[in-house]
Short mmCIF file of C-alpha atoms in Angstrom, two decimals:
data_model
loop_
_atom_site.label_atom_id
_atom_site.label_comp_id
_atom_site.label_asym_id
_atom_site.label_seq_id
_atom_site.Cartn_x
_atom_site.Cartn_y
_atom_site.Cartn_z
CA LYS A 1229 89.02 206.11 84.71
CA GLN A 1230 85.55 205.47 86.12
CA GLU A 1231 83.09 204.01 83.64
CA VAL A 1232 79.41 203.33 84.26
CA THR A 1233 77.46 200.82 82.21
CA GLN A 1234 73.75 200.15 82.19
CA ILE A 1235 72.18 197.00 80.84
CA PRO A 1236 69.86 196.61 79.07
CA ALA A 1237 69.72 199.75 76.94
CA ALA A 1238 65.99 199.27 76.43
CA LEU A 1239 63.33 197.18 78.07
CA SER A 1240 59.66 196.62 77.32
CA VAL A 1241 57.42 194.89 79.84
CA PRO A 1242 53.69 194.41 80.39
CA GLU A 1243 52.02 196.37 83.16
CA GLY A 1244 52.23 194.78 86.59
CA GLU A 1245 55.55 193.07 86.07
CA ASN A 1246 58.37 193.42 88.57
CA LEU A 1247 61.62 194.39 86.90
CA VAL A 1248 65.30 194.99 87.58
CA LEU A 1249 67.57 197.55 85.96
CA ASN A 1250 71.31 197.01 86.20
CA CYS A 1251 74.18 199.42 86.64
CA SER A 1252 77.87 198.57 86.93
CA PHE A 1253 80.89 200.76 87.59
CA THR A 1254 84.60 200.07 87.22
CA ASP A 1255 86.08 201.90 90.24
CA SER A 1256 84.73 201.08 93.69
CA ALA A 1257 86.09 204.34 95.18
CA ILE A 1258 82.80 206.25 95.10
CA TYR A 1259 81.02 208.58 97.53
CA ASN A 1260 77.56 207.54 96.47
CA LEU A 1261 75.38 206.25 93.64
CA GLN A 1262 72.24 207.96 92.48
CA TRP A 1263 69.37 206.74 90.31
CA PHE A 1264 67.52 209.26 88.16
CA ARG A 1265 64.50 209.20 85.94
CA GLN A 1266 64.30 211.27 82.76
CA ASP A 1267 61.10 211.72 80.77
CA PRO A 1268 61.42 212.71 77.08
CA GLY A 1269 62.33 216.36 76.75
CA LYS A 1270 62.51 216.85 80.50
CA GLY A 1271 65.12 217.19 83.21
CA LEU A 1272 66.43 214.53 85.57
CA THR A 1273 64.42 213.58 88.62
CA SER A 1274 66.34 212.04 91.50
CA LEU A 1275 64.81 208.74 92.61
CA LEU A 1276 67.21 207.30 95.16
CA LEU A 1277 70.64 208.05 96.57
CA ILE A 1278 72.74 205.30 98.13
CA GLN A 1279 75.75 206.35 100.15
CA SER A 1280 78.89 204.26 99.72
CA SER A 1281 78.42 202.82 103.23
CA GLN A 1282 74.85 201.70 102.55
CA ARG A 1283 73.58 198.53 100.92
CA GLU A 1284 70.12 199.63 99.81
CA GLN A 1285 67.51 202.35 99.78
CA THR A 1286 63.77 202.13 99.29
CA SER A 1287 61.16 204.62 98.15
CA GLY A 1288 57.65 203.36 97.50
CA ARG A 1289 57.78 200.73 94.74
CA LEU A 1290 61.47 201.38 94.12
CA ASN A 1291 64.36 199.61 95.80
CA ALA A 1292 67.98 200.25 94.91
CA SER A 1293 70.88 198.12 96.07
CA LEU A 1294 74.60 198.76 96.04
CA ASP A 1295 77.45 196.27 96.12
CA LYS A 1296 80.52 198.47 96.05
CA SER A 1297 83.03 195.63 96.09
CA SER A 1298 81.64 194.13 92.90
CA GLY A 1299 80.85 197.49 91.33
CA ARG A 1300 77.16 196.83 90.88
CA SER A 1301 73.83 198.45 91.63
CA THR A 1302 70.31 197.37 90.79
CA LEU A 1303 67.06 199.30 90.69
CA TYR A 1304 64.05 197.12 91.40
CA ILE A 1305 60.65 198.41 90.32
CA ALA A 1306 57.69 196.53 91.75
CA ALA A 1307 54.33 196.21 90.02
CA SER A 1308 55.31 198.39 87.07
CA GLN A 1309 52.82 200.90 85.66
CA PRO A 1310 52.62 202.71 82.29
CA GLY A 1311 53.58 205.90 84.15
CA ASP A 1312 56.95 204.31 84.94
CA SER A 1313 57.87 204.54 81.24
CA ALA A 1314 60.98 206.73 81.05
CA THR A 1315 64.74 206.54 80.78
CA TYR A 1316 66.48 205.53 83.99
CA LEU A 1317 70.01 206.75 84.59
CA CYS A 1318 72.45 205.71 87.25
CA ALA A 1319 75.36 207.94 88.23
CA VAL A 1320 78.22 207.65 90.68
CA THR A 1321 80.01 210.46 92.48
CA GLY A 1322 83.69 209.65 92.28
CA SER A 1323 86.22 210.06 95.07
CA GLY A 1324 87.76 213.27 93.69
CA ASN A 1325 86.90 216.79 94.80
CA THR A 1326 84.82 217.82 91.80
CA GLY A 1327 81.49 216.32 92.87
CA LYS A 1328 81.23 215.16 89.30
CA LEU A 1329 78.50 212.68 88.49
CA ILE A 1330 79.57 209.96 86.08
CA PHE A 1331 76.52 208.70 84.26
CA GLY A 1332 75.63 205.51 82.52
CA GLN A 1333 73.95 205.69 79.13
CA GLY A 1334 70.58 204.82 80.62
CA THR A 1335 67.90 202.15 80.27
CA THR A 1336 64.78 203.19 78.38
CA LEU A 1337 61.79 201.46 79.91
CA GLN A 1338 58.42 201.01 78.27
CA VAL A 1339 55.58 199.60 80.34
CA LYS A 1340 52.70 198.49 78.16
CA PRO A 1341 49.11 198.66 79.45
CA ASN B 1078 60.64 225.58 97.21
CA ALA B 1079 60.98 226.13 93.46
CA GLY B 1080 64.07 223.87 93.45
CA VAL B 1081 66.44 224.45 90.53
CA THR B 1082 65.17 226.80 87.83
CA GLN B 1083 66.68 227.48 84.43
CA THR B 1084 65.97 230.12 81.80
CA PRO B 1085 65.43 230.20 78.92
CA LYS B 1086 63.81 226.87 78.08
CA PHE B 1087 64.82 227.10 74.45
CA GLN B 1088 67.18 229.36 72.50
CA VAL B 1089 68.36 229.66 68.92
CA LEU B 1090 71.67 231.41 68.30
CA LYS B 1091 73.75 232.21 65.26
CA THR B 1092 77.40 231.20 65.17
CA GLY B 1093 79.50 233.78 66.97
CA GLN B 1094 76.74 235.17 69.16
CA SER B 1095 77.07 235.14 72.92
CA MET B 1096 74.46 234.44 75.56
CA THR B 1097 73.99 233.57 79.20
CA LEU B 1098 72.05 230.59 80.48
CA GLN B 1099 70.57 231.33 83.87
CA CYS B 1100 70.38 228.91 86.79
CA ALA B 1101 69.04 229.56 90.26
CA GLN B 1102 68.30 227.41 93.31
CA ASP B 1103 66.49 228.21 96.54
CA MET B 1104 67.68 225.28 98.68
CA ASN B 1105 70.80 227.01 100.07
CA HIS B 1106 73.01 224.45 98.33
CA GLU B 1107 76.69 225.25 98.27
CA TYR B 1108 77.47 223.04 95.27
CA MET B 1109 76.24 223.87 91.77
CA SER B 1110 77.22 222.51 88.39
CA TRP B 1111 76.48 222.61 84.68
CA TYR B 1112 76.17 219.57 82.40
CA ARG B 1113 75.48 219.19 78.74
CA GLN B 1114 73.61 216.20 77.35
CA ASP B 1115 74.26 214.99 73.84
CA PRO B 1116 73.03 211.84 72.04
CA GLY B 1117 75.60 209.08 72.33
CA MET B 1118 77.76 211.13 74.71
CA GLY B 1119 75.54 211.16 77.75
CA LEU B 1120 75.87 213.92 80.34
CA ARG B 1121 79.21 215.67 80.69
CA LEU B 1122 80.30 218.16 83.35
CA ILE B 1123 81.14 221.64 82.04
CA HIS B 1124 81.88 223.71 85.17
CA TYR B 1125 81.13 223.47 88.85
CA SER B 1126 81.20 225.60 91.99
CA VAL B 1127 81.65 224.55 95.61
CA GLY B 1128 80.49 227.89 96.97
CA ALA B 1129 80.08 231.58 96.25
CA GLY B 1130 83.22 232.98 94.66
CA ILE B 1131 84.67 229.55 93.84
CA THR B 1132 84.40 227.92 90.42
CA ASP B 1133 86.37 225.26 88.58
CA GLN B 1134 86.45 223.46 85.26
CA GLY B 1135 84.82 220.14 84.57
CA GLU B 1136 85.26 217.77 81.71
CA VAL B 1137 84.31 220.02 78.75
CA PRO B 1138 84.88 223.68 79.77
CA ASN B 1139 86.12 225.15 76.48
CA GLY B 1140 83.90 227.90 75.12
CA TYR B 1141 82.07 228.43 78.42
CA ASN B 1142 82.54 230.76 81.38
CA VAL B 1143 80.88 230.74 84.78
CA SER B 1144 80.79 232.91 87.86
CA ARG B 1145 79.23 232.47 91.30
CA SER B 1146 78.63 235.79 93.01
CA THR B 1147 75.80 234.47 95.22
CA THR B 1148 74.87 231.10 96.68
CA GLU B 1149 71.65 231.06 94.66
CA ASP B 1150 72.82 231.83 91.11
CA PHE B 1151 75.23 230.12 88.76
CA PRO B 1152 75.02 231.50 85.21
CA LEU B 1153 76.73 229.84 82.26
CA ARG B 1154 78.07 232.12 79.53
CA LEU B 1155 78.72 231.08 75.96
CA LEU B 1156 81.37 233.45 74.69
CA SER B 1157 81.10 232.88 70.93
CA ALA B 1158 78.57 230.20 70.08
CA ALA B 1159 79.55 227.35 67.75
CA PRO B 1160 77.36 224.63 66.18
CA SER B 1161 79.19 222.10 68.38
CA GLN B 1162 77.55 223.76 71.37
CA THR B 1163 74.10 222.70 70.20
CA SER B 1164 72.94 220.64 73.13
CA VAL B 1165 70.66 220.43 76.13
CA TYR B 1166 72.13 222.13 79.17
CA PHE B 1167 71.29 221.14 82.71
CA CYS B 1168 72.11 222.89 85.93
CA ALA B 1169 72.29 220.91 89.17
CA SER B 1170 72.75 221.69 92.84
CA SER B 1171 73.34 219.86 96.10
CA TYR B 1172 74.89 220.09 99.49
CA SER B 1173 78.53 219.16 99.25
CA PRO B 1174 78.49 215.91 97.27
CA HIS B 1175 81.93 214.79 98.37
CA ARG B 1176 80.97 215.12 102.05
CA GLY B 1177 78.26 212.53 101.71
CA ARG B 1178 75.29 214.89 101.50
CA GLY B 1179 75.10 214.38 97.85
CA THR B 1180 71.58 214.16 96.40
CA GLN B 1181 71.94 216.29 93.30
CA TYR B 1182 68.85 218.08 92.00
CA PHE B 1183 68.59 219.01 88.34
CA GLY B 1184 66.79 221.84 86.61
CA PRO B 1185 64.44 221.35 83.64
CA GLY B 1186 67.13 222.14 81.08
CA THR B 1187 67.78 224.67 78.33
CA ARG B 1188 67.70 223.47 74.74
CA LEU B 1189 70.22 225.41 72.66
CA LEU B 1190 70.43 225.34 68.89
CA VAL B 1191 73.39 227.09 67.23
CA LEU B 1192 73.02 227.69 63.51
#
């Protein structure tokens, strides 16, 4: 059974710091991995999608990597800002036919001014 | 594009009442799904649809029905609400996720409280 783990559960950093969020998964048979952002009381916003054949994706200050063989992904946030404060979720789409996203529990990030 | 829209934003029900949560998307996505999000349990798949007229059960389907008569709409029906169905419900859509076109877009959610 696929399990997704995110470490740490919470992170507090000063503004301007570069930071890395970690995601690991137990079954390497995935179609893709997606990183989301969720603000309190809001829906999920897709940040980056990495296909299983890709190693990384970049969008602005965000860079996500994928190492399928080791079951790991990282989300790198450069020059963090208070507006980056949110919960970050990673999710994998498993190899079955359901299209089901299997989510980690999330990392809650606080960026202090 | 409006993306994925959900109504209502918030609803209070009494035990035993029924209701329909609405979900619509304007991106011509064939795949749509419903999740519920609960503290400590994360997001869990309730039902999904790979196209109009085709639906299937996810991880936690009991107490919920769905139908998909059009590409755009995917309503979720609670047949007889129970306090255990108190949750935040999210609808999502994408092109076929298991064919590698899988960015899934989520709606803003419906907060449901069952008394």
